[in-house]
The first five atom37 places (N, CA, C, CB, O) and aatype in JSON, in Angstrom:
{
  "aatype": [12, 9, 6, 5, 1, 1, 0, 11, 1, 13, 3, 10, 1, 10, 14, 19, 6, 19, 19, 1, 11, 15, 13, 5, 14, 19, 15, 15, 19, 7, 6, 16, 11, 2, 10, 15, 0, 7, 7, 19, 10, 13, 0, 0, 15, 10, 1, 9, 6, 10, 7, 6, 14, 9, 6, 18, 9, 9, 16, 13, 14, 15, 8, 15, 15, 2, 7, 7, 7, 19, 15, 10, 1, 4, 10, 7, 11, 19, 19, 1, 19, 6, 0, 2, 7, 7, 15, 16, 6, 11, 3, 0, 19, 9, 19, 0, 0, 16, 10, 6, 1, 18, 6, 13, 19, 1, 1, 5, 15],
  "atom_mask": [
    [1, 1, 1, 1, 1],
    [1, 1, 1, 1, 1],
    [1, 1, 1, 1, 1],
    [1, 1, 1, 1, 1],
    [1, 1, 1, 1, 1],
    [1, 1, 1, 1, 1],
    [1, 1, 1, 1, 1],
    [1, 1, 1, 1, 1],
    [1, 1, 1, 1, 1],
    [1, 1, 1, 1, 1],
    [1, 1, 1, 1, 1],
    [1, 1, 1, 1, 1],
    [1, 1, 1, 1, 1],
    [1, 1, 1, 1, 1],
    [1, 1, 1, 1, 1],
    [1, 1, 1, 1, 1],
    [1, 1, 1, 1, 1],
    [1, 1, 1, 1, 1],
    [1, 1, 1, 1, 1],
    [1, 1, 1, 1, 1],
    [1, 1, 1, 1, 1],
    [1, 1, 1, 1, 1],
    [1, 1, 1, 1, 1],
    [1, 1, 1, 1, 1],
    [1, 1, 1, 1, 1],
    [1, 1, 1, 1, 1],
    [1, 1, 1, 1, 1],
    [1, 1, 1, 1, 1],
    [1, 1, 1, 1, 1],
    [1, 1, 1, 0, 1],
    [1, 1, 1, 1, 1],
    [1, 1, 1, 1, 1],
    [1, 1, 1, 1, 1],
    [1, 1, 1, 1, 1],
    [1, 1, 1, 1, 1],
    [1, 1, 1, 1, 1],
    [1, 1, 1, 1, 1],
    [1, 1, 1, 0, 1],
    [1, 1, 1, 0, 1],
    [1, 1, 1, 1, 1],
    [1, 1, 1, 1, 1],
    [1, 1, 1, 1, 1],
    [1, 1, 1, 1, 1],
    [1, 1, 1, 1, 1],
    [1, 1, 1, 1, 1],
    [1, 1, 1, 1, 1],
    [1, 1, 1, 1, 1],
    [1, 1, 1, 1, 1],
    [1, 1, 1, 1, 1],
    [1, 1, 1, 1, 1],
    [1, 1, 1, 0, 1],
    [1, 1, 1, 1, 1],
    [1, 1, 1, 1, 1],
    [1, 1, 1, 1, 1],
    [1, 1, 1, 1, 1],
    [1, 1, 1, 1, 1],
    [1, 1, 1, 1, 1],
    [1, 1, 1, 1, 1],
    [1, 1, 1, 1, 1],
    [1, 1, 1, 1, 1],
    [1, 1, 1, 1, 1],
    [1, 1, 1, 1, 1],
    [1, 1, 1, 1, 1],
    [1, 1, 1, 1, 1],
    [1, 1, 1, 1, 1],
    [1, 1, 1, 1, 1],
    [1, 1, 1, 0, 1],
    [1, 1, 1, 0, 1],
    [1, 1, 1, 0, 1],
    [1, 1, 1, 1, 1],
    [1, 1, 1, 1, 1],
    [1, 1, 1, 1, 1],
    [1, 1, 1, 1, 1],
    [1, 1, 1, 1, 1],
    [1, 1, 1, 1, 1],
    [1, 1, 1, 0, 1],
    [1, 1, 1, 1, 1],
    [1, 1, 1, 1, 1],
    [1, 1, 1, 1, 1],
    [1, 1, 1, 1, 1],
    [1, 1, 1, 1, 1],
    [1, 1, 1, 1, 1],
    [1, 1, 1, 1, 1],
    [1, 1, 1, 1, 1],
    [1, 1, 1, 0, 1],
    [1, 1, 1, 0, 1],
    [1, 1, 1, 1, 1],
    [1, 1, 1, 1, 1],
    [1, 1, 1, 1, 1],
    [1, 1, 1, 1, 1],
    [1, 1, 1, 1, 1],
    [1, 1, 1, 1, 1],
    [1, 1, 1, 1, 1],
    [1, 1, 1, 1, 1],
    [1, 1, 1, 1, 1],
    [1, 1, 1, 1, 1],
    [1, 1, 1, 1, 1],
    [1, 1, 1, 1, 1],
    [1, 1, 1, 1, 1],
    [1, 1, 1, 1, 1],
    [1, 1, 1, 1, 1],
    [1, 1, 1, 1, 1],
    [1, 1, 1, 1, 1],
    [1, 1, 1, 1, 1],
    [1, 1, 1, 1, 1],
    [1, 1, 1, 1, 1],
    [1, 1, 1, 1, 1],
    [1, 1, 1, 1, 1],
    [1, 1, 1, 1, 1]
  ],
  "atom_positions": [
    [[21.46, 0.09, -5.42], [21.31, 0.75, -4.6], [20.31, 0.1, -3.47], [21.02, 1.86, -5.18], [19.17, -0.17, -3.85]],
    [[20.6, -0.12, -2.29], [19.41, -0.59, -1.56], [18.63, 0.44, -0.49], [19.89, -1.83, -0.8], [19.11, 1.14, 0.4]],
    [[17.25, 0.28, -0.92], [16.5, 1.4, -0.15], [16.14, 1.13, 1.12], [15.31, 1.78, -0.76], [15.67, 0.02, 1.39]],
    [[16.3, 2.07, 2.08], [15.92, 1.71, 3.49], [15.21, 2.74, 4.05], [17.04, 1.4, 4.38], [15.64, 3.77, 4.57]],
    [[13.92, 2.32, 3.88], [12.82, 3.31, 4.35], [12.33, 2.89, 5.85], [11.48, 3.27, 3.24], [12.36, 1.75, 6.3]],
    [[11.95, 3.83, 6.39], [11.28, 3.46, 7.85], [10.05, 2.87, 7.87], [11.07, 4.6, 8.72], [9.74, 2.12, 8.8]],
    [[9.11, 3.16, 6.75], [7.89, 2.38, 7.03], [7.83, 1.82, 5.39], [6.39, 3.41, 7.72], [8.35, 2.32, 4.39]],
    [[7.0, 0.62, 5.51], [6.6, 0.0, 4.02], [5.91, 0.86, 3.18], [5.7, -1.23, 4.08], [5.0, 1.49, 3.7]],
    [[6.13, 1.04, 2.04], [5.29, 1.83, 1.13], [4.04, 0.82, 0.44], [6.33, 2.5, -0.06], [4.35, -0.22, -0.13]],
    [[2.76, 1.23, 0.55], [1.83, 0.65, -0.24], [1.38, 1.61, -1.61], [0.63, 0.33, 0.73], [1.12, 2.82, -1.63]],
    [[1.4, 0.65, -2.69], [0.99, 1.46, -4.01], [-0.36, 1.47, -3.87], [1.42, 0.85, -5.48], [-0.88, 0.37, -4.03]],
    [[-1.12, 2.43, -3.61], [-2.44, 2.58, -3.61], [-3.01, 4.02, -4.49], [-2.8, 2.58, -2.07], [-2.52, 5.11, -4.2]],
    [[-3.79, 3.93, -5.29], [-4.43, 5.02, -6.1], [-5.64, 5.36, -5.58], [-4.63, 4.7, -7.49], [-6.58, 4.6, -5.79]],
    [[-5.83, 6.45, -4.88], [-6.93, 6.93, -4.03], [-7.15, 8.33, -4.15], [-6.7, 6.63, -2.66], [-6.22, 9.13, -4.09]],
    [[-8.43, 8.7, -4.32], [-8.59, 10.13, -4.36], [-8.01, 10.9, -2.97], [-10.17, 10.42, -4.57], [-8.19, 10.55, -1.8]],
    [[-7.35, 11.92, -3.4], [-6.84, 12.88, -2.29], [-7.23, 14.33, -2.73], [-5.17, 12.76, -2.08], [-7.09, 14.79, -3.87]],
    [[-7.82, 15.07, -1.51], [-8.09, 16.63, -1.65], [-7.13, 17.37, -0.56], [-9.81, 17.02, -1.33], [-7.19, 17.24, 0.66]],
    [[-6.32, 18.1, -1.25], [-5.6, 19.17, -0.24], [-6.52, 20.4, -0.07], [-4.07, 19.73, -0.85], [-6.79, 21.13, -1.03]],
    [[-6.92, 20.57, 0.98], [-7.86, 21.5, 1.62], [-7.45, 22.58, 2.3], [-8.59, 20.92, 2.44], [-8.26, 23.47, 2.58]],
    [[-5.84, 22.67, 2.73], [-5.52, 23.82, 3.13], [-3.77, 23.65, 2.97], [-6.22, 24.11, 4.65], [-3.13, 22.61, 3.1]],
    [[-3.32, 24.86, 2.69], [-1.65, 24.87, 2.82], [-1.42, 26.1, 3.33], [-0.73, 24.68, 1.43], [-2.2, 27.04, 3.16]],
    [[-0.26, 26.2, 4.02], [0.08, 27.6, 4.85], [-1.27, 28.31, 5.34], [0.95, 28.77, 3.82], [-2.26, 27.74, 5.82]],
    [[-1.06, 29.82, 5.09], [-2.05, 30.54, 5.33], [-3.22, 30.91, 4.34], [-1.51, 31.48, 5.72], [-4.22, 31.55, 4.68]],
    [[-3.01, 30.51, 3.3], [-3.7, 30.66, 2.0], [-4.68, 29.74, 1.67], [-2.84, 30.63, 0.98], [-4.22, 28.72, 1.14]],
    [[-6.07, 29.76, 1.82], [-6.86, 28.48, 1.52], [-6.9, 28.2, 0.18], [-8.26, 28.53, 1.97], [-7.15, 28.98, -0.74]],
    [[-6.58, 26.88, 0.1], [-6.71, 26.39, -1.6], [-7.44, 24.88, -1.27], [-4.78, 26.19, -2.65], [-7.49, 24.26, -0.2]],
    [[-7.96, 24.55, -2.56], [-8.37, 23.18, -2.83], [-8.13, 22.73, -3.69], [-9.34, 22.89, -2.8], [-8.47, 23.44, -4.64]],
    [[-7.57, 21.62, -4.04], [-7.01, 20.76, -5.04], [-7.4, 19.35, -4.95], [-5.61, 20.83, -5.01], [-7.35, 18.81, -3.84]],
    [[-7.79, 18.7, -5.97], [-7.91, 17.22, -5.88], [-6.91, 16.48, -6.55], [-9.12, 16.78, -6.37], [-6.33, 17.11, -7.44]],
    [[-6.54, 15.25, -6.35], [-5.73, 14.64, -7.19], [-5.78, 12.98, -6.75], [0.0, 0.0, 0.0], [-6.83, 12.45, -6.39]],
    [[-4.73, 12.39, -6.81], [-4.7, 10.91, -6.71], [-3.34, 10.6, -6.04], [-4.86, 10.17, -8.19], [-2.27, 11.11, -6.37]],
    [[-3.5, 9.8, -5.15], [-2.24, 9.3, -4.49], [-1.59, 8.12, -5.31], [-2.56, 8.81, -3.0], [-2.21, 7.28, -5.96]],
    [[-0.26, 8.22, -5.14], [0.78, 7.14, -5.86], [1.11, 6.09, -4.89], [2.25, 7.81, -6.36], [1.17, 4.94, -5.33]],
    [[1.34, 6.29, -3.7], [1.66, 5.42, -2.52], [1.47, 6.03, -1.11], [3.09, 4.98, -2.62], [1.52, 7.25, -0.92]],
    [[1.26, 5.18, -0.21], [1.24, 5.71, 0.97], [2.05, 4.94, 2.13], [-0.09, 5.87, 1.25], [2.45, 3.81, 1.86]],
    [[2.26, 5.38, 3.16], [3.25, 4.72, 4.2], [2.72, 5.23, 5.52], [4.92, 5.16, 3.99], [1.77, 6.02, 5.52]],
    [[3.27, 4.83, 6.67], [2.7, 5.04, 8.03], [3.61, 6.55, 8.21], [3.05, 3.56, 9.32], [3.41, 7.28, 9.18]],
    [[4.55, 6.87, 7.22], [5.15, 8.31, 7.63], [4.99, 9.44, 6.7], [0.0, 0.0, 0.0], [5.52, 10.55, 6.83]],
    [[4.1, 9.0, 5.61], [3.87, 9.73, 4.56], [3.29, 9.29, 3.17], [0.0, 0.0, 0.0], [3.32, 8.1, 2.89]],
    [[2.78, 10.19, 2.31], [1.92, 10.13, 1.06], [2.98, 10.7, -0.27], [0.41, 11.23, 1.31], [3.84, 11.58, -0.19]],
    [[2.65, 10.02, -1.27], [2.98, 10.38, -2.46], [2.03, 10.77, -3.43], [3.62, 9.52, -2.89], [1.43, 9.83, -3.95]],
    [[1.66, 12.12, -3.88], [0.45, 12.14, -4.65], [0.63, 13.12, -6.0], [-0.76, 12.66, -3.66], [1.67, 13.76, -6.12]],
    [[-0.17, 13.19, -6.75], [-0.27, 14.06, -8.02], [-1.54, 14.91, -7.68], [-0.45, 13.14, -9.51], [-2.59, 14.47, -7.22]],
    [[-1.23, 16.25, -8.0], [-2.34, 17.2, -8.07], [-2.18, 18.38, -8.72], [-2.74, 17.52, -6.91], [-1.06, 18.56, -9.19]],
    [[-2.99, 19.23, -8.87], [-2.83, 20.56, -9.75], [-2.96, 21.63, -8.66], [-4.06, 20.77, -11.06], [-4.04, 22.11, -8.3]],
    [[-1.51, 21.99, -8.06], [-1.65, 23.01, -7.23], [-0.2, 23.72, -7.04], [-2.28, 22.49, -5.93], [0.74, 23.11, -7.55]],
    [[0.03, 24.71, -6.48], [1.28, 25.44, -6.4], [1.36, 25.17, -4.9], [1.29, 27.1, -6.92], [0.43, 25.23, -4.09]],
    [[2.64, 24.85, -4.66], [3.06, 24.35, -3.1], [4.59, 24.31, -3.0], [2.45, 22.72, -2.71], [5.31, 23.79, -3.86]],
    [[5.1, 24.97, -1.75], [6.52, 24.9, -1.55], [6.89, 23.78, -0.83], [7.02, 26.03, -0.9], [6.09, 23.11, -0.17]],
    [[8.31, 23.48, -0.95], [8.87, 22.77, -0.3], [8.99, 23.18, 1.31], [9.94, 22.63, -0.98], [9.51, 24.26, 1.58]],
    [[8.53, 22.36, 2.3], [8.74, 22.7, 3.78], [7.28, 23.14, 4.17], [0.0, 0.0, 0.0], [6.88, 23.12, 5.34]],
    [[6.55, 23.54, 3.11], [5.17, 24.11, 3.57], [4.26, 23.09, 4.37], [4.35, 24.58, 2.28], [4.34, 21.89, 4.11]],
    [[3.33, 23.59, 5.42], [2.64, 22.74, 6.07], [1.14, 22.51, 5.27], [2.58, 23.28, 7.53], [0.39, 23.4, 4.88]],
    [[0.97, 21.37, 5.18], [-0.4, 20.77, 4.41], [-1.39, 20.02, 5.16], [-0.03, 19.78, 3.32], [-1.11, 19.43, 6.2]],
    [[-2.58, 20.04, 4.64], [-3.56, 19.39, 5.19], [-4.26, 18.63, 3.78], [-4.52, 20.47, 6.09], [-4.62, 19.16, 2.73]],
    [[-4.29, 17.45, 4.11], [-4.82, 16.58, 3.01], [-6.03, 15.22, 3.45], [-3.37, 15.91, 2.34], [-5.95, 14.51, 4.45]],
    [[-6.89, 15.17, 2.56], [-7.98, 14.06, 2.86], [-7.93, 13.0, 1.74], [-9.53, 14.71, 2.93], [-8.2, 13.24, 0.56]],
    [[-7.55, 11.72, 2.27], [-7.39, 10.61, 1.45], [-8.71, 9.73, 1.62], [-6.05, 9.84, 1.83], [-8.97, 9.16, 2.68]],
    [[-9.63, 9.64, 0.35], [-10.78, 8.93, 0.48], [-10.72, 7.41, 0.02], [-11.76, 9.66, -0.23], [-10.39, 7.04, -1.11]],
    [[-11.08, 6.59, 1.06], [-11.02, 5.11, 0.87], [-12.27, 4.63, 0.29], [-10.75, 4.36, 2.17], [-13.31, 5.19, 0.65]],
    [[-12.31, 3.65, -0.56], [-13.64, 3.32, -1.31], [-14.58, 2.61, -0.35], [-13.39, 2.37, -2.62], [-14.1, 1.86, 0.49]],
    [[-15.73, 2.77, -0.42], [-16.76, 2.24, 0.55], [-17.04, 0.86, 0.14], [-18.12, 3.08, 0.58], [-17.1, 0.78, -1.08]],
    [[-17.21, -0.24, 0.74], [-17.66, -1.6, 0.67], [-18.86, -1.93, 1.08], [-16.94, -2.36, 1.26], [-19.39, -3.01, 0.83]],
    [[-19.4, -0.94, 1.79], [-20.72, -1.52, 2.73], [-22.0, -1.04, 1.92], [-20.79, -0.78, 4.5], [-21.88, -0.2, 1.02]],
    [[-23.03, -1.51, 2.21], [-24.33, -1.43, 1.34], [-25.09, -0.16, 1.74], [-25.32, -2.77, 1.55], [-26.1, 0.18, 1.13]],
    [[-24.61, 0.54, 2.78], [-25.24, 1.8, 3.05], [-24.79, 2.93, 2.56], [-25.3, 2.01, 4.2], [-25.4, 3.99, 2.72]],
    [[-23.47, 2.78, 1.81], [-22.89, 3.74, 1.05], [-21.88, 4.44, 1.81], [0.0, 0.0, 0.0], [-20.97, 4.9, 1.13]],
    [[-21.83, 4.63, 2.99], [-21.05, 5.31, 4.0], [-19.54, 4.7, 3.95], [0.0, 0.0, 0.0], [-19.29, 3.5, 3.86]],
    [[-18.72, 5.59, 4.01], [-17.27, 5.27, 3.95], [-16.5, 6.07, 5.03], [0.0, 0.0, 0.0], [-17.03, 6.64, 5.98]],
    [[-14.97, 6.03, 4.71], [-14.1, 6.47, 5.84], [-13.19, 7.11, 4.83], [-13.43, 5.27, 6.93], [-12.85, 6.63, 3.75]],
    [[-12.76, 8.57, 5.48], [-11.53, 9.25, 4.78], [-10.56, 9.42, 5.87], [-11.85, 10.72, 4.06], [-10.88, 9.25, 7.04]],
    [[-9.38, 9.74, 5.49], [-8.18, 9.85, 6.35], [-7.86, 11.31, 6.2], [-6.92, 8.85, 5.92], [-7.61, 11.71, 5.06]],
    [[-7.83, 12.27, 7.33], [-7.57, 13.81, 7.27], [-6.36, 13.78, 7.99], [-8.71, 14.84, 7.94], [-6.18, 13.49, 9.17]],
    [[-5.47, 14.16, 7.03], [-4.17, 14.15, 7.45], [-3.37, 15.8, 7.58], [-3.46, 13.17, 6.37], [-3.64, 16.75, 6.85]],
    [[-2.61, 15.8, 8.44], [-1.6, 17.08, 8.56], [-0.29, 16.53, 8.48], [-1.71, 17.96, 9.96], [0.08, 15.52, 9.08]],
    [[0.53, 17.38, 7.58], [1.95, 17.17, 7.33], [2.77, 18.23, 6.95], [0.0, 0.0, 0.0], [2.38, 19.38, 7.15]],
    [[3.89, 17.99, 6.41], [4.81, 19.02, 5.64], [5.32, 18.25, 4.29], [6.19, 19.53, 6.64], [5.51, 17.05, 4.11]],
    [[5.51, 19.42, 3.36], [5.86, 19.07, 2.04], [7.39, 18.83, 2.12], [5.44, 20.21, 0.98], [8.12, 19.77, 2.44]],
    [[7.94, 17.51, 1.82], [9.27, 17.23, 1.9], [9.84, 17.21, 0.48], [9.48, 15.97, 2.64], [11.05, 17.37, 0.36]],
    [[8.98, 16.99, -0.75], [9.38, 17.2, -2.07], [8.36, 17.46, -3.2], [10.1, 16.12, -2.39], [7.23, 17.01, -3.04]],
    [[8.64, 18.06, -4.21], [7.96, 18.76, -5.03], [8.41, 18.52, -6.56], [8.05, 20.11, -4.59], [9.35, 19.19, -7.0]],
    [[7.87, 17.74, -7.22], [8.32, 17.42, -8.71], [7.55, 18.02, -9.99], [8.23, 15.9, -8.88], [6.54, 17.4, -10.31]],
    [[7.87, 19.09, -10.71], [7.03, 19.53, -11.65], [6.65, 18.54, -12.64], [7.56, 20.6, -12.23], [7.45, 17.79, -13.2]],
    [[5.16, 18.59, -12.85], [4.68, 17.84, -13.98], [4.99, 16.36, -13.93], [5.24, 18.39, -15.2], [5.1, 15.72, -14.98]],
    [[5.12, 15.85, -12.83], [5.42, 14.27, -12.79], [4.95, 13.02, -13.75], [0.0, 0.0, 0.0], [4.59, 11.92, -13.33]],
    [[5.01, 13.41, -15.17], [4.61, 12.72, -16.05], [3.11, 12.42, -16.13], [0.0, 0.0, 0.0], [2.63, 11.4, -16.61]],
    [[2.4, 13.51, -15.57], [0.96, 13.53, -15.37], [0.41, 14.2, -16.82], [0.53, 14.45, -13.92], [1.04, 15.04, -17.46]],
    [[-0.97, 13.6, -17.21], [-1.4, 14.37, -18.33], [-1.84, 15.76, -18.14], [-2.4, 13.72, -18.91], [-2.08, 16.53, -19.07]],
    [[-1.93, 16.07, -16.86], [-2.31, 17.59, -16.67], [-1.29, 18.34, -16.55], [-3.09, 17.91, -15.56], [-0.42, 18.06, -15.72]],
    [[-1.18, 19.49, -17.38], [0.19, 20.27, -17.55], [0.52, 20.89, -16.15], [0.1, 21.53, -18.75], [1.71, 20.93, -15.84]],
    [[-0.35, 21.33, -15.36], [-0.11, 21.98, -14.04], [0.01, 20.99, -12.9], [-1.23, 22.96, -13.71], [0.23, 21.42, -11.77]],
    [[-0.11, 19.86, -13.09], [0.17, 18.97, -12.12], [1.55, 18.58, -11.63], [-0.38, 17.97, -12.49], [2.47, 18.38, -12.42]],
    [[1.68, 18.48, -10.29], [2.9, 18.19, -9.6], [2.94, 16.95, -8.81], [3.21, 19.24, -8.76], [1.83, 16.57, -8.42]],
    [[3.93, 16.25, -8.5], [4.28, 15.15, -7.66], [4.57, 15.89, -6.19], [5.62, 14.27, -8.32], [5.47, 16.71, -6.07]],
    [[3.82, 15.56, -5.26], [4.19, 15.88, -3.85], [4.36, 14.85, -3.1], [3.33, 16.66, -3.21], [3.61, 13.87, -3.14]],
    [[5.47, 14.96, -2.23], [5.68, 14.01, -1.23], [5.34, 14.68, 0.16], [7.16, 13.47, -1.3], [5.89, 15.76, 0.39]],
    [[4.67, 14.29, 0.87], [4.29, 14.89, 2.26], [4.38, 14.01, 3.34], [2.91, 15.4, 2.3], [4.03, 12.83, 3.22]],
    [[4.86, 14.48, 4.46], [5.03, 13.69, 5.87], [3.41, 13.51, 6.31], [6.06, 14.72, 7.2], [2.5, 14.26, 5.96]],
    [[3.29, 12.42, 7.11], [2.05, 12.19, 7.76], [2.36, 12.55, 9.35], [1.52, 10.6, 7.5], [3.06, 11.76, 9.99]],
    [[1.97, 13.43, 9.8], [2.33, 13.84, 11.23], [1.3, 13.6, 12.22], [2.66, 15.26, 11.31], [1.52, 13.21, 13.36]],
    [[0.04, 13.87, 11.66], [-1.26, 13.66, 12.49], [-2.26, 13.42, 11.61], [-1.68, 14.83, 13.38], [-2.34, 13.92, 10.49]],
    [[-3.1, 12.61, 12.15], [-4.29, 12.02, 11.35], [-5.57, 11.74, 12.09], [-3.89, 10.73, 10.75], [-5.56, 11.48, 13.29]],
    [[-6.76, 11.8, 11.32], [-7.68, 11.16, 11.93], [-8.84, 10.44, 11.02], [-8.17, 12.1, 12.81], [-9.05, 10.88, 9.89]],
    [[-9.46, 9.52, 11.42], [-10.43, 8.83, 10.44], [-11.66, 9.7, 10.68], [-10.71, 7.12, 10.73], [-12.05, 10.13, 11.77]],
    [[-12.22, 9.88, 9.46], [-13.54, 10.78, 9.37], [-14.48, 10.03, 8.67], [-13.38, 12.19, 8.64], [-14.12, 9.68, 7.54]],
    [[-15.82, 9.62, 9.1], [-16.87, 8.86, 8.62], [-17.44, 9.71, 7.73], [-17.8, 8.35, 9.6], [-17.67, 10.86, 8.09]],
    [[-17.74, 9.3, 6.5], [-18.51, 9.96, 5.36], [-20.04, 9.85, 5.53], [-18.11, 9.31, 3.97], [-20.42, 8.78, 6.02]],
    [[-20.84, 10.61, 5.26], [-22.22, 10.3, 5.15], [-22.67, 9.38, 3.88], [-22.94, 11.62, 5.11], [-22.13, 9.33, 2.78]],
    [[-23.71, 8.71, 4.32], [-24.34, 7.77, 3.17], [-25.0, 8.56, 2.25], [-25.37, 6.7, 3.67], [-25.56, 8.05, 1.28]]
  ]
}
């Protein structure tokens, strides 16, 4: 099977925090599996529905001596949910979400 994706995927394991979904405020932390210009695949412990709007923050490691870093705040939509995708956490799910809007946010040192 030949895979034809619109954007190249990068296997990156980065901290991700889901900070809002639909109209019910939630917060859950997890880890990305891969990223592309069009979306993200991550594992986290949360209840989420297919098609649901989602806001998530991906934290990039800091390499500066002052400790400040950059996070990527993203808005998108859930396009796939897999229960317990092989994670050690029993409530973890694998979520694929689009990346429709984003902004870079500087973290305080």
